Short mmCIF file of C-alpha atoms (C1' of nucleotides) in Angstrom, two decimals:
data_model
loop_
_atom_site.label_atom_id
_atom_site.label_comp_id
_atom_site.label_asym_id
_atom_site.label_seq_id
_atom_site.Cartn_x
_atom_site.Cartn_y
_atom_site.Cartn_z
CA MET A 8 -42.91 183.68 211.27
CA GLU A 9 -44.12 180.34 211.67
CA PHE A 10 -42.41 177.45 213.37
CA GLN A 11 -42.23 173.52 213.10
CA ARG A 12 -43.01 171.76 215.45
CA ARG A 13 -40.11 168.94 214.59
CA GLN A 14 -37.16 171.26 216.20
CA ALA A 15 -36.67 173.63 218.86
CA ILE A 16 -38.49 177.07 218.10
CA TYR A 17 -34.73 178.76 218.95
CA LEU A 18 -32.85 176.62 216.64
CA GLN A 19 -35.53 178.09 213.97
CA ILE A 20 -34.92 181.09 215.00
CA GLY A 21 -31.07 180.69 214.39
CA ASP A 22 -31.48 179.01 211.31
CA TYR A 23 -33.01 182.28 209.93
CA ILE A 24 -30.52 184.60 211.31
CA CYS A 25 -27.73 181.97 209.47
CA GLU A 26 -29.55 182.24 206.56
CA ASN A 27 -29.57 185.78 206.53
CA ILE A 28 -25.79 186.14 207.08
CA LEU A 29 -25.56 183.22 204.19
CA MET A 30 -27.13 185.28 201.65
CA LYS A 31 -25.48 188.27 202.81
CA LYS A 32 -28.66 190.15 203.48
CA TRP A 33 -26.40 190.53 206.57
CA LYS A 34 -22.62 191.30 206.59
CA GLU A 35 -20.11 190.84 208.78
CA GLY A 36 -20.09 194.05 211.78
CA ASP A 37 -23.69 194.92 210.27
CA LYS A 38 -26.14 195.23 213.91
CA ILE A 39 -28.82 192.85 214.16
CA PRO A 40 -31.98 193.24 215.83
CA SER A 41 -32.00 193.16 219.47
CA ILE A 42 -33.79 190.29 221.32
CA ARG A 43 -36.89 192.27 222.46
CA GLU A 44 -37.29 193.85 218.67
CA LEU A 45 -37.16 190.09 216.94
CA ALA A 46 -39.23 189.14 219.73
CA VAL A 47 -41.73 190.88 219.11
CA SER A 48 -42.04 191.04 215.57
CA ILE A 49 -41.78 186.98 215.53
CA GLU A 50 -43.89 186.51 218.31
CA VAL A 51 -42.07 184.50 220.25
CA ASN A 52 -40.72 184.99 224.32
CA PRO A 53 -37.89 187.22 224.75
CA ASN A 54 -36.03 184.58 226.82
CA THR A 55 -36.08 182.06 223.67
CA VAL A 56 -34.26 184.93 221.19
CA MET A 57 -31.97 185.30 224.05
CA ARG A 58 -31.37 181.63 223.90
CA THR A 59 -30.86 181.45 220.19
CA TYR A 60 -28.47 184.62 220.56
CA SER A 61 -26.53 182.73 223.17
CA TYR A 62 -26.30 179.68 220.82
CA LEU A 63 -24.99 181.63 217.94
CA GLN A 64 -22.44 183.73 220.19
CA ASP A 65 -20.83 180.54 220.95
CA ARG A 66 -20.76 179.47 217.69
CA GLY A 67 -18.49 182.95 216.88
CA ILE A 68 -21.53 183.62 214.44
CA ILE A 69 -22.84 186.91 216.40
CA PHE A 70 -21.32 189.11 219.50
CA ASN A 71 -22.56 191.08 221.85
CA LYS A 72 -21.44 194.75 222.66
CA ARG A 73 -23.07 195.56 226.08
CA GLY A 74 -26.00 197.93 226.17
CA ILE A 75 -25.39 198.65 222.80
CA GLY A 76 -26.75 194.76 221.07
CA TYR A 77 -25.63 192.43 219.05
CA PHE A 78 -23.63 192.44 216.06
CA VAL A 79 -22.56 190.43 213.34
CA ALA A 80 -19.41 188.22 214.00
CA GLU A 81 -15.88 188.51 211.76
CA ASN A 82 -15.55 185.85 210.40
CA ALA A 83 -19.03 184.80 210.70
CA TYR A 84 -19.53 183.66 207.42
CA LYS A 85 -16.97 181.98 207.38
CA ASN A 86 -18.32 179.77 210.37
CA THR A 87 -21.86 179.54 209.58
CA ARG A 88 -20.79 178.56 206.52
CA SER A 89 -18.44 175.62 207.93
CA LEU A 90 -21.24 174.80 210.78
CA LYS A 91 -23.89 174.13 207.89
CA LYS A 92 -21.76 172.32 206.09
CA GLU A 93 -20.65 169.95 209.02
CA GLY A 94 -24.18 169.18 210.09
CA PHE A 95 -25.30 168.46 205.99
CA ILE A 96 -21.97 166.00 205.42
CA ASN A 97 -22.41 164.31 208.44
CA HIS A 98 -26.45 164.21 208.73
CA ASP A 99 -28.24 165.67 205.98
CA LEU A 100 -26.59 163.40 203.25
CA PRO A 101 -26.12 159.84 205.42
CA HIS A 102 -30.08 160.33 205.73
CA LEU A 103 -30.76 160.85 202.23
CA PHE A 104 -29.17 158.39 200.94
CA LYS A 105 -30.17 155.76 203.32
CA THR A 106 -33.93 157.06 202.62
CA MET A 107 -33.42 157.25 198.40
CA ASP A 108 -32.30 153.50 199.51
CA LEU A 109 -34.99 152.46 201.54
CA LEU A 110 -37.59 153.91 198.61
CA ASN A 111 -36.49 152.89 196.07
CA LEU A 112 -35.02 156.28 195.17
CA SER A 113 -32.81 156.06 192.67
CA PHE A 114 -30.07 159.42 191.78
CA ASN A 115 -32.46 159.86 188.20
CA ASP A 116 -35.13 160.51 190.71
CA LEU A 117 -33.38 163.05 192.71
CA LYS A 118 -32.52 164.84 189.63
CA LEU A 119 -36.10 165.24 188.32
CA PHE A 120 -36.93 166.66 192.24
CA TYR A 121 -34.04 168.83 192.00
CA ASN A 122 -35.11 170.40 188.23
CA LYS A 123 -38.89 170.57 189.68
CA ASN A 124 -37.76 172.38 192.29
CA LYS A 125 -35.63 174.67 190.43
CA GLY A 126 -38.61 175.09 188.14
CA VAL A 127 -41.22 175.64 190.26
CA THR A 128 -39.11 177.92 192.43
CA MET B 22 -29.01 148.38 219.11
CA GLU B 23 -28.27 151.97 219.63
CA PHE B 24 -29.75 154.72 219.65
CA GLN B 25 -29.38 157.89 219.11
CA ARG B 26 -30.23 161.50 221.77
CA ARG B 27 -31.74 163.51 218.70
CA GLN B 28 -35.01 161.52 218.57
CA ALA B 29 -36.81 159.66 221.17
CA ILE B 30 -36.42 156.38 221.30
CA TYR B 31 -40.25 155.07 220.49
CA LEU B 32 -39.57 156.62 217.08
CA GLN B 33 -36.76 155.02 216.23
CA ILE B 34 -38.00 151.89 216.94
CA GLY B 35 -40.55 152.58 215.05
CA ASP B 36 -37.93 153.43 211.84
CA TYR B 37 -36.93 150.23 212.33
CA ILE B 38 -39.80 148.63 212.61
CA CYS B 39 -40.72 150.21 209.05
CA GLU B 40 -37.16 149.68 207.64
CA ASN B 41 -37.84 146.05 207.95
CA ILE B 42 -40.78 146.29 206.14
CA LEU B 43 -40.12 148.63 203.23
CA MET B 44 -37.40 146.17 202.81
CA LYS B 45 -39.56 143.30 202.95
CA LYS B 46 -38.08 141.46 205.76
CA TRP B 47 -41.74 141.33 207.24
CA LYS B 48 -44.44 140.47 204.93
CA GLU B 49 -48.10 141.54 205.27
CA GLY B 50 -49.84 139.64 208.14
CA ASP B 51 -46.08 138.42 209.60
CA LYS B 52 -46.54 138.16 213.28
CA ILE B 53 -44.11 140.74 214.75
CA PRO B 54 -41.97 140.34 218.22
CA SER B 55 -44.35 141.01 221.33
CA ILE B 56 -43.66 143.83 223.58
CA ARG B 57 -41.88 141.84 226.14
CA GLU B 58 -39.81 140.21 223.50
CA LEU B 59 -38.61 143.27 221.92
CA ALA B 60 -38.25 145.01 224.54
CA VAL B 61 -35.86 142.42 225.99
CA SER B 62 -33.63 142.08 223.44
CA ILE B 63 -33.16 145.61 222.71
CA GLU B 64 -33.12 146.61 226.46
CA VAL B 65 -35.77 149.38 226.39
CA ASN B 66 -38.53 149.58 229.23
CA PRO B 67 -41.45 147.41 227.87
CA ASN B 68 -43.78 150.63 227.99
CA THR B 69 -41.04 152.03 225.38
CA VAL B 70 -42.29 149.15 222.46
CA MET B 71 -45.61 149.60 223.69
CA ARG B 72 -45.66 152.84 222.76
CA THR B 73 -44.21 151.95 219.29
CA TYR B 74 -46.20 149.47 218.57
CA SER B 75 -49.43 151.70 219.62
CA TYR B 76 -48.15 154.64 216.86
CA LEU B 77 -47.82 152.57 214.15
CA GLN B 78 -51.11 150.87 215.01
CA ASP B 79 -52.56 153.87 214.42
CA ARG B 80 -50.93 154.70 211.60
CA GLY B 81 -52.38 151.25 210.12
CA ILE B 82 -49.00 149.66 209.47
CA ILE B 83 -49.71 147.09 212.38
CA PHE B 84 -52.45 145.85 213.79
CA ASN B 85 -53.23 143.84 216.78
CA LYS B 86 -54.42 139.98 217.61
CA ARG B 87 -55.98 140.24 221.33
CA GLY B 88 -54.10 137.95 223.29
CA ILE B 89 -52.04 136.82 220.33
CA GLY B 90 -49.77 139.39 219.42
CA TYR B 91 -49.20 142.69 216.76
CA PHE B 92 -49.15 142.03 213.28
CA VAL B 93 -48.00 143.61 210.10
CA ALA B 94 -51.09 145.54 208.57
CA GLU B 95 -52.15 144.37 205.14
CA ASN B 96 -51.63 147.99 203.14
CA ALA B 97 -48.17 147.83 205.50
CA TYR B 98 -46.20 148.36 203.08
CA LYS B 99 -47.93 150.88 200.96
CA ASN B 100 -48.73 152.80 203.74
CA THR B 101 -45.23 152.84 205.25
CA ARG B 102 -43.86 154.14 201.44
CA SER B 103 -46.37 156.52 201.74
CA LEU B 104 -45.83 158.11 204.68
CA LYS B 105 -42.02 157.81 204.38
CA LYS B 106 -41.89 159.03 200.81
CA GLU B 107 -44.28 162.11 201.61
CA GLY B 108 -41.90 163.27 204.59
CA PHE B 109 -39.04 162.82 202.19
CA ILE B 110 -40.27 164.97 199.22
CA ASN B 111 -42.42 167.91 201.67
CA HIS B 112 -39.83 168.21 203.94
CA ASP B 113 -36.59 166.53 203.80
CA LEU B 114 -36.25 167.98 199.79
CA PRO B 115 -36.40 171.17 200.16
CA HIS B 116 -34.52 171.40 203.19
CA LEU B 117 -32.07 169.54 201.11
CA PHE B 118 -32.20 172.32 198.11
CA LYS B 119 -32.36 175.26 200.18
CA THR B 120 -29.27 173.73 202.24
CA MET B 121 -27.46 173.41 198.67
CA ASP B 122 -28.26 176.87 197.75
CA LEU B 123 -26.90 178.24 201.27
CA LEU B 124 -23.51 176.26 200.58
CA ASN B 125 -23.80 177.32 196.75
CA LEU B 126 -23.72 173.79 196.24
CA SER B 127 -24.20 172.63 192.78
CA PHE B 128 -26.17 169.65 191.82
CA ASN B 129 -22.58 167.98 190.40
CA ASP B 130 -21.40 168.05 194.20
CA LEU B 131 -24.36 166.43 195.25
CA LYS B 132 -23.36 163.27 192.45
CA LEU B 133 -19.99 163.67 194.19
CA PHE B 134 -21.15 162.84 197.64
CA TYR B 135 -23.70 160.21 196.05
CA ASN B 136 -20.62 158.00 194.31
CA LYS B 137 -18.11 158.64 197.10
CA ASN B 138 -21.62 157.32 199.74
CA LYS B 139 -22.05 154.69 196.81
CA GLY B 140 -17.93 153.77 196.56
CA VAL B 141 -17.69 153.45 200.26
CA THR B 142 -20.83 151.44 201.15
CA MET C 13 -63.14 162.60 240.62
CA GLU C 14 -64.66 159.16 240.74
CA PHE C 15 -63.37 156.78 237.92
CA GLN C 16 -64.99 153.85 236.68
CA ARG C 17 -63.73 149.74 236.33
CA ARG C 18 -65.53 149.39 233.59
CA GLN C 19 -63.24 152.30 231.52
CA ALA C 20 -59.78 153.19 231.12
CA ILE C 21 -58.99 156.22 233.18
CA TYR C 22 -57.24 158.62 230.75
CA LEU C 23 -60.46 158.06 228.73
CA GLN C 24 -62.75 158.62 231.38
CA ILE C 25 -61.03 162.36 231.59
CA GLY C 26 -61.31 162.48 228.40
CA ASP C 27 -64.66 162.12 228.48
CA TYR C 28 -65.18 165.11 231.34
CA ILE C 29 -62.96 167.55 228.41
CA CYS C 30 -65.39 167.02 225.79
CA GLU C 31 -68.50 167.05 228.10
CA ASN C 32 -67.23 170.32 229.53
CA ILE C 33 -66.41 171.92 225.61
CA LEU C 34 -69.57 170.01 224.30
CA MET C 35 -71.46 172.39 227.13
CA LYS C 36 -69.32 176.02 226.64
CA LYS C 37 -67.89 175.72 229.75
CA TRP C 38 -64.74 175.60 228.01
CA LYS C 39 -64.28 177.41 224.80
CA GLU C 40 -62.34 176.96 221.48
CA GLY C 41 -58.59 179.24 222.28
CA ASP C 42 -58.98 178.78 226.15
CA LYS C 43 -56.78 177.75 228.08
CA ILE C 44 -56.87 173.97 229.82
CA PRO C 45 -55.45 172.81 232.71
CA SER C 46 -51.58 171.72 233.00
CA ILE C 47 -51.16 167.82 233.05
CA ARG C 48 -49.65 168.88 236.46
CA GLU C 49 -53.02 171.32 237.98
CA LEU C 50 -55.42 168.34 236.74
CA ALA C 51 -53.54 165.76 238.32
CA VAL C 52 -53.55 166.43 241.33
CA SER C 53 -56.92 167.98 241.20
CA ILE C 54 -58.26 165.10 240.43
CA GLU C 55 -55.63 162.73 242.09
CA VAL C 56 -54.10 161.15 239.44
CA ASN C 57 -50.92 160.59 238.13
CA PRO C 58 -49.11 163.24 235.49
CA ASN C 59 -48.62 160.45 233.50
CA THR C 60 -52.55 159.53 232.45
CA VAL C 61 -53.38 162.82 232.20
CA MET C 62 -50.64 163.16 230.06
CA ARG C 63 -52.33 160.55 227.59
CA THR C 64 -55.76 162.37 227.82
CA TYR C 65 -54.54 165.20 226.40
CA SER C 66 -52.29 163.30 224.10
CA TYR C 67 -55.27 160.92 222.53
CA LEU C 68 -56.96 164.55 222.68
CA GLN C 69 -54.54 166.54 220.43
CA ASP C 70 -54.53 163.63 218.22
CA ARG C 71 -58.19 164.03 217.80
CA GLY C 72 -57.96 167.89 216.76
CA ILE C 73 -59.78 168.93 220.70
CA ILE C 74 -57.17 170.58 222.26
CA PHE C 75 -53.55 171.63 220.90
CA ASN C 76 -50.31 172.23 222.65
CA LYS C 77 -48.54 175.40 222.96
CA ARG C 78 -44.88 174.58 223.46
CA GLY C 79 -43.89 175.37 226.85
CA ILE C 80 -47.38 177.29 227.64
CA GLY C 81 -49.66 174.43 228.02
CA TYR C 82 -52.68 172.89 226.31
CA PHE C 83 -55.62 174.84 224.77
CA VAL C 84 -58.74 174.62 223.14
CA ALA C 85 -58.61 173.64 219.58
CA GLU C 86 -60.24 175.98 216.40
CA ASN C 87 -62.91 173.22 215.58
CA ALA C 88 -63.14 171.68 218.97
CA TYR C 89 -66.96 172.17 219.85
CA LYS C 90 -67.80 170.87 216.39
CA ASN C 91 -65.05 167.80 216.34
CA THR C 92 -66.22 167.18 219.69
CA ARG C 93 -70.00 167.01 219.00
CA SER C 94 -68.74 165.02 215.51
CA LEU C 95 -67.45 162.69 216.89
CA LYS C 96 -70.16 162.17 219.92
CA LYS C 97 -72.77 161.70 217.55
CA GLU C 98 -70.81 159.44 215.56
CA GLY C 99 -70.31 157.18 218.34
CA PHE C 100 -74.28 157.68 219.14
CA ILE C 101 -75.70 156.76 215.77
CA ASN C 102 -73.49 154.33 215.16
CA HIS C 103 -73.07 152.06 218.54
CA ASP C 104 -75.34 153.44 221.01
CA LEU C 105 -78.70 153.99 219.19
CA PRO C 106 -78.52 150.49 216.85
CA HIS C 107 -78.08 148.88 220.57
CA LEU C 108 -80.11 150.00 222.01
CA PHE C 109 -83.46 148.79 219.78
CA LYS C 110 -82.01 146.18 219.29
CA THR C 111 -81.74 145.28 223.50
CA MET C 112 -85.65 147.55 223.13
CA ASP C 113 -86.04 144.14 220.58
CA LEU C 114 -84.97 141.40 222.40
CA LEU C 115 -86.90 142.41 226.00
CA ASN C 116 -89.67 143.08 223.52
CA LEU C 117 -89.36 146.73 225.29
CA SER C 118 -92.04 149.70 223.10
CA PHE C 119 -91.31 152.82 222.39
CA ASN C 120 -93.36 154.05 224.74
CA ASP C 121 -91.89 152.09 227.18
CA LEU C 122 -88.53 154.34 226.25
CA LYS C 123 -90.69 157.38 226.62
CA LEU C 124 -91.92 156.19 230.15
CA PHE C 125 -88.27 156.04 231.17
CA TYR C 126 -87.46 159.37 229.60
CA ASN C 127 -89.60 160.84 231.46
CA LYS C 128 -89.84 159.25 234.64
CA ASN C 129 -85.83 160.76 234.20
CA LYS C 130 -86.62 163.84 233.13
CA GLY C 131 -88.75 164.04 236.30
CA VAL C 132 -86.18 163.02 238.63
CA THR C 133 -83.45 165.27 237.14
CA MET D 20 -68.43 136.16 212.77
CA GLU D 21 -67.22 139.45 213.77
CA PHE D 22 -66.12 140.88 217.17
CA GLN D 23 -65.69 144.29 218.20
CA ARG D 24 -62.73 146.06 219.65
CA ARG D 25 -64.81 147.82 222.73
CA GLN D 26 -65.89 144.30 224.39
CA ALA D 27 -64.07 141.74 226.00
CA ILE D 28 -64.70 138.65 223.19
CA TYR D 29 -66.04 136.01 225.60
CA LEU D 30 -68.41 138.67 226.69
CA GLN D 31 -69.36 139.33 222.92
CA ILE D 32 -70.21 135.64 222.44
CA GLY D 33 -72.39 134.94 225.24
CA ASP D 34 -74.09 138.17 223.90
CA TYR D 35 -75.28 136.13 220.74
CA ILE D 36 -76.32 132.80 222.79
CA CYS D 37 -78.33 135.52 224.99
CA GLU D 38 -80.07 136.78 222.16
CA ASN D 39 -80.69 133.57 220.70
CA ILE D 40 -82.37 132.42 223.87
CA LEU D 41 -84.30 136.06 223.61
CA MET D 42 -85.27 135.11 220.21
CA LYS D 43 -86.82 131.81 221.34
CA LYS D 44 -84.43 130.40 218.50
CA TRP D 45 -83.24 127.88 221.23
CA LYS D 46 -85.20 127.37 224.43
CA GLU D 47 -84.59 125.90 227.23
CA GLY D 48 -83.30 121.95 227.44
CA ASP D 49 -81.82 122.82 223.95
CA LYS D 50 -78.78 121.13 223.33
CA ILE D 51 -76.44 124.29 222.67
CA PRO D 52 -73.14 123.86 220.46
CA SER D 53 -69.86 122.19 221.94
CA ILE D 54 -66.94 124.47 222.99
CA ARG D 55 -64.89 122.81 220.61
CA GLU D 56 -67.81 123.16 218.00
CA LEU D 57 -68.45 126.77 218.53
CA ALA D 58 -65.08 127.44 219.09
CA VAL D 59 -63.90 126.65 214.91
CA SER D 60 -67.19 127.76 213.53
CA ILE D 61 -66.42 131.36 215.01
CA GLU D 62 -63.04 131.15 214.58
CA VAL D 63 -61.81 130.97 218.44
CA ASN D 64 -59.91 130.14 221.13
CA PRO D 65 -61.93 127.06 222.76
CA ASN D 66 -60.85 128.52 226.04
CA THR D 67 -62.35 131.52 225.17
CA VAL D 68 -66.03 130.13 224.53
CA MET D 69 -64.74 127.94 227.88
CA ARG D 70 -64.75 131.23 229.58
CA THR D 71 -68.45 131.98 227.78
CA TYR D 72 -69.95 128.71 228.95
CA SER D 73 -68.66 129.20 232.25
CA TYR D 74 -69.97 132.60 232.87
CA LEU D 75 -73.39 131.78 231.07
CA GLN D 76 -73.66 129.05 233.30
CA ASP D 77 -72.43 130.59 236.61
CA ARG D 78 -75.47 132.68 235.47
CA GLY D 79 -78.71 130.43 235.60
CA ILE D 80 -78.29 130.51 231.62
CA ILE D 81 -76.88 127.46 230.27
CA PHE D 82 -76.37 124.01 232.44
CA ASN D 83 -73.59 121.50 231.86
CA LYS D 84 -74.11 117.34 231.16
CA ARG D 85 -71.02 115.80 232.01
CA GLY D 86 -69.38 114.27 229.04
CA ILE D 87 -72.80 115.62 226.95
CA GLY D 88 -72.58 118.62 226.22
CA TYR D 89 -74.33 122.23 227.16
CA PHE D 90 -77.84 122.67 227.03
CA VAL D 91 -80.45 126.04 227.94
CA ALA D 92 -81.35 126.14 231.43
CA GLU D 93 -84.70 125.59 232.76
CA ASN D 94 -85.34 129.36 233.91
CA ALA D 95 -82.87 130.19 230.89
CA TYR D 96 -85.31 133.12 229.28
CA LYS D 97 -86.74 134.63 232.50
CA ASN D 98 -82.84 134.84 233.74
CA THR D 99 -81.80 136.24 230.18
CA ARG D 100 -83.99 138.45 230.37
CA SER D 101 -83.09 139.79 233.84
CA LEU D 102 -79.82 140.14 233.08
CA LYS D 103 -80.06 142.28 229.72
CA LYS D 104 -82.71 144.92 231.48
CA GLU D 105 -80.63 144.97 234.62
CA GLY D 106 -77.61 146.22 232.37
CA PHE D 107 -80.69 148.06 230.15
CA ILE D 108 -82.19 150.58 232.95
CA ASN D 109 -78.96 150.88 234.97
CA HIS D 110 -76.67 151.40 232.40
CA ASP D 111 -77.45 151.63 228.97
CA LEU D 112 -80.49 154.36 229.39
CA PRO D 113 -78.37 156.74 231.72
CA HIS D 114 -75.75 156.98 229.27
CA LEU D 115 -78.84 157.43 226.74
CA PHE D 116 -80.33 160.25 228.39
CA LYS D 117 -76.96 161.92 229.04
CA THR D 118 -75.67 161.82 225.79
CA MET D 119 -79.37 163.46 224.47
CA ASP D 120 -78.72 165.59 226.97
CA LEU D 121 -75.09 167.12 225.48
CA LEU D 122 -75.23 166.40 222.30
CA ASN D 123 -78.77 168.85 222.30
CA LEU D 124 -81.09 166.48 220.98
CA SER D 125 -84.82 166.18 222.44
CA PHE D 126 -87.13 163.22 222.76
CA ASN D 127 -88.20 163.75 219.06
CA ASP D 128 -84.81 163.71 217.64
CA LEU D 129 -84.52 159.89 219.28
CA LYS D 130 -88.02 159.04 217.47
CA LEU D 131 -86.80 159.88 214.22
CA PHE D 132 -83.84 157.19 214.77
CA TYR D 133 -86.35 155.32 215.85
CA ASN D 134 -88.36 155.78 212.81
CA LYS D 135 -86.14 155.21 211.28
CA ASN D 136 -83.91 152.47 212.52
CA LYS D 137 -87.23 150.44 211.89
CA GLY D 138 -87.86 151.60 208.54
CA VAL D 139 -84.57 150.36 207.37
CA THR D 140 -84.65 147.30 209.28
"C1'" DG E 15 -43.32 177.00 234.49
"C1'" DT E 16 -44.54 173.82 230.81
"C1'" DG E 17 -44.98 168.98 228.47
"C1'" DG E 18 -42.15 165.15 226.36
"C1'" DT E 19 -39.82 160.80 227.47
"C1'" DC E 20 -38.05 156.76 229.66
"C1'" DT E 21 -37.62 153.26 233.72
"C1'" DA E 22 -39.68 150.21 236.87
"C1'" DG E 23 -42.73 147.38 238.91
"C1'" DA E 24 -47.52 147.02 239.39
"C1'" DC E 25 -51.68 144.83 238.36
"C1'" DC E 26 -55.48 143.39 235.73
"C1'" DA E 27 -58.11 141.18 231.62
"C1'" DC E 28 -58.47 138.08 227.81
"C1'" DC E 29 -56.65 134.53 224.96
"C1'" DG F 19 -48.76 133.45 226.97
"C1'" DT F 20 -50.86 138.05 225.23
"C1'" DG F 21 -51.50 143.57 225.42
"C1'" DG F 22 -53.06 147.53 228.52
"C1'" DT F 23 -53.65 150.36 231.91
"C1'" DC F 24 -51.56 152.98 235.95
"C1'" DT F 25 -48.02 154.92 239.39
"C1'" DA F 26 -43.82 156.54 241.09
"C1'" DG F 27 -40.23 158.85 240.29
"C1'" DA F 28 -37.16 160.56 237.60
"C1'" DC F 29 -34.71 163.53 233.52
"C1'" DC F 30 -34.48 166.37 230.29
"C1'" DA F 31 -35.47 170.46 226.87
"C1'" DC F 32 -38.09 174.19 225.88
"C1'" DA F 33 -40.61 178.91 226.53
#
DNA sequence: GTGGTCTAGACCACC
DNA sequence: GTGGTCTAGACCACA
């Protein structure tokens, strides 16, 4: 796994887990990798993964069974979605529109990028 | 001037200057405020402004005339725009579209947000 | 470590690091001293060392692993050498030859200085 | 006239004047350009030229006749030469040899550069 | 433990 | 007046 400089690693790991939940790869009740497992597989310090798990647990996305491991929480999908959506509306969109303004990009330009992106992917 | 916690102040000052250039408020060759001047007016330590100016100078957006001050560089508009646009296309947009996917938002949803935003502003 | 007045300390520290790389004392991938460590050992403010490290990182000579420290970059030797060589050929040598001209010194004179220098060292 | 960043402008102007003396373009007793004249012609603040002239006067290279202007001093050639030679031997040469060492350049390499330089010029 | 940012204040060289 | 460098010390996020 590769990390960007712009964001804390533990948050990027969090995003990765949230994506799996949003894509329904990991369903509610599923066991997720142990801290050590994940740490080894993505070559990161266990402390960092631990921090991710605490972060997600605080937000009701995963929960811990002592001695057994971490599991996807009951309302994980809903919680994850509302968390992401909030960030999307409050941060991503305003930033998007402001940048488009500064770069003199119209909504049509955005549509072109969108189609291009969809076509490529 | 108000600053957010999420980004270093010196970068936010940099953004502020870039915006002025992109909005053509400051044109190529114009003198920009001296380090001390700007520092006082936005209530920030001169060292912080200095850091911004060094940062922008490294990127060819402003340049220094010794003993006189800083000036908007020759290709500042072009450089700034291409810098911002690159970030927009390579980082912001992919992230945006990915998030929309995860949230099951269609392009029409985006259009709604856009219109709403334009209506409000 | 002793510093000269004629050049900024952070650049002299940079030269020191580059020399270690050119002399192959520090090889690619090696961890270099932490900012605080080096600062203490050469009796300089950590901010000054930090500045050196940022400077070298910008030039692809060292890189940072977050929370761990700075390391000699992959092409550090190559980059350092070409950086120094470029300065040598484009600045030092022209200046040298020009000065020799002005002082009416021949290449033989230079050879004498060279031999003398080698004999002393 | 173009100036480099690496050295104070007033010193670069000083070098320019010394060169004229060493090349015997300006001989002892000759009047040199007035501060204002020179300042205008090289597009520099008169204060800067003033500083150059003070600097050279202190070193016995030029002298001032009040109300008339500046003139090349009696032992200007000798003084200039010894000044430059001192710098050459104490600064330029040690730096040259050290850099050659670091870059693994032999004296033969230096000879090649020398011949190339002479050939081109 | 690591780096990164910021402040306050000083001093200097230069224009 | 301008920028540039350095110190001292603080605080924070991250691994």
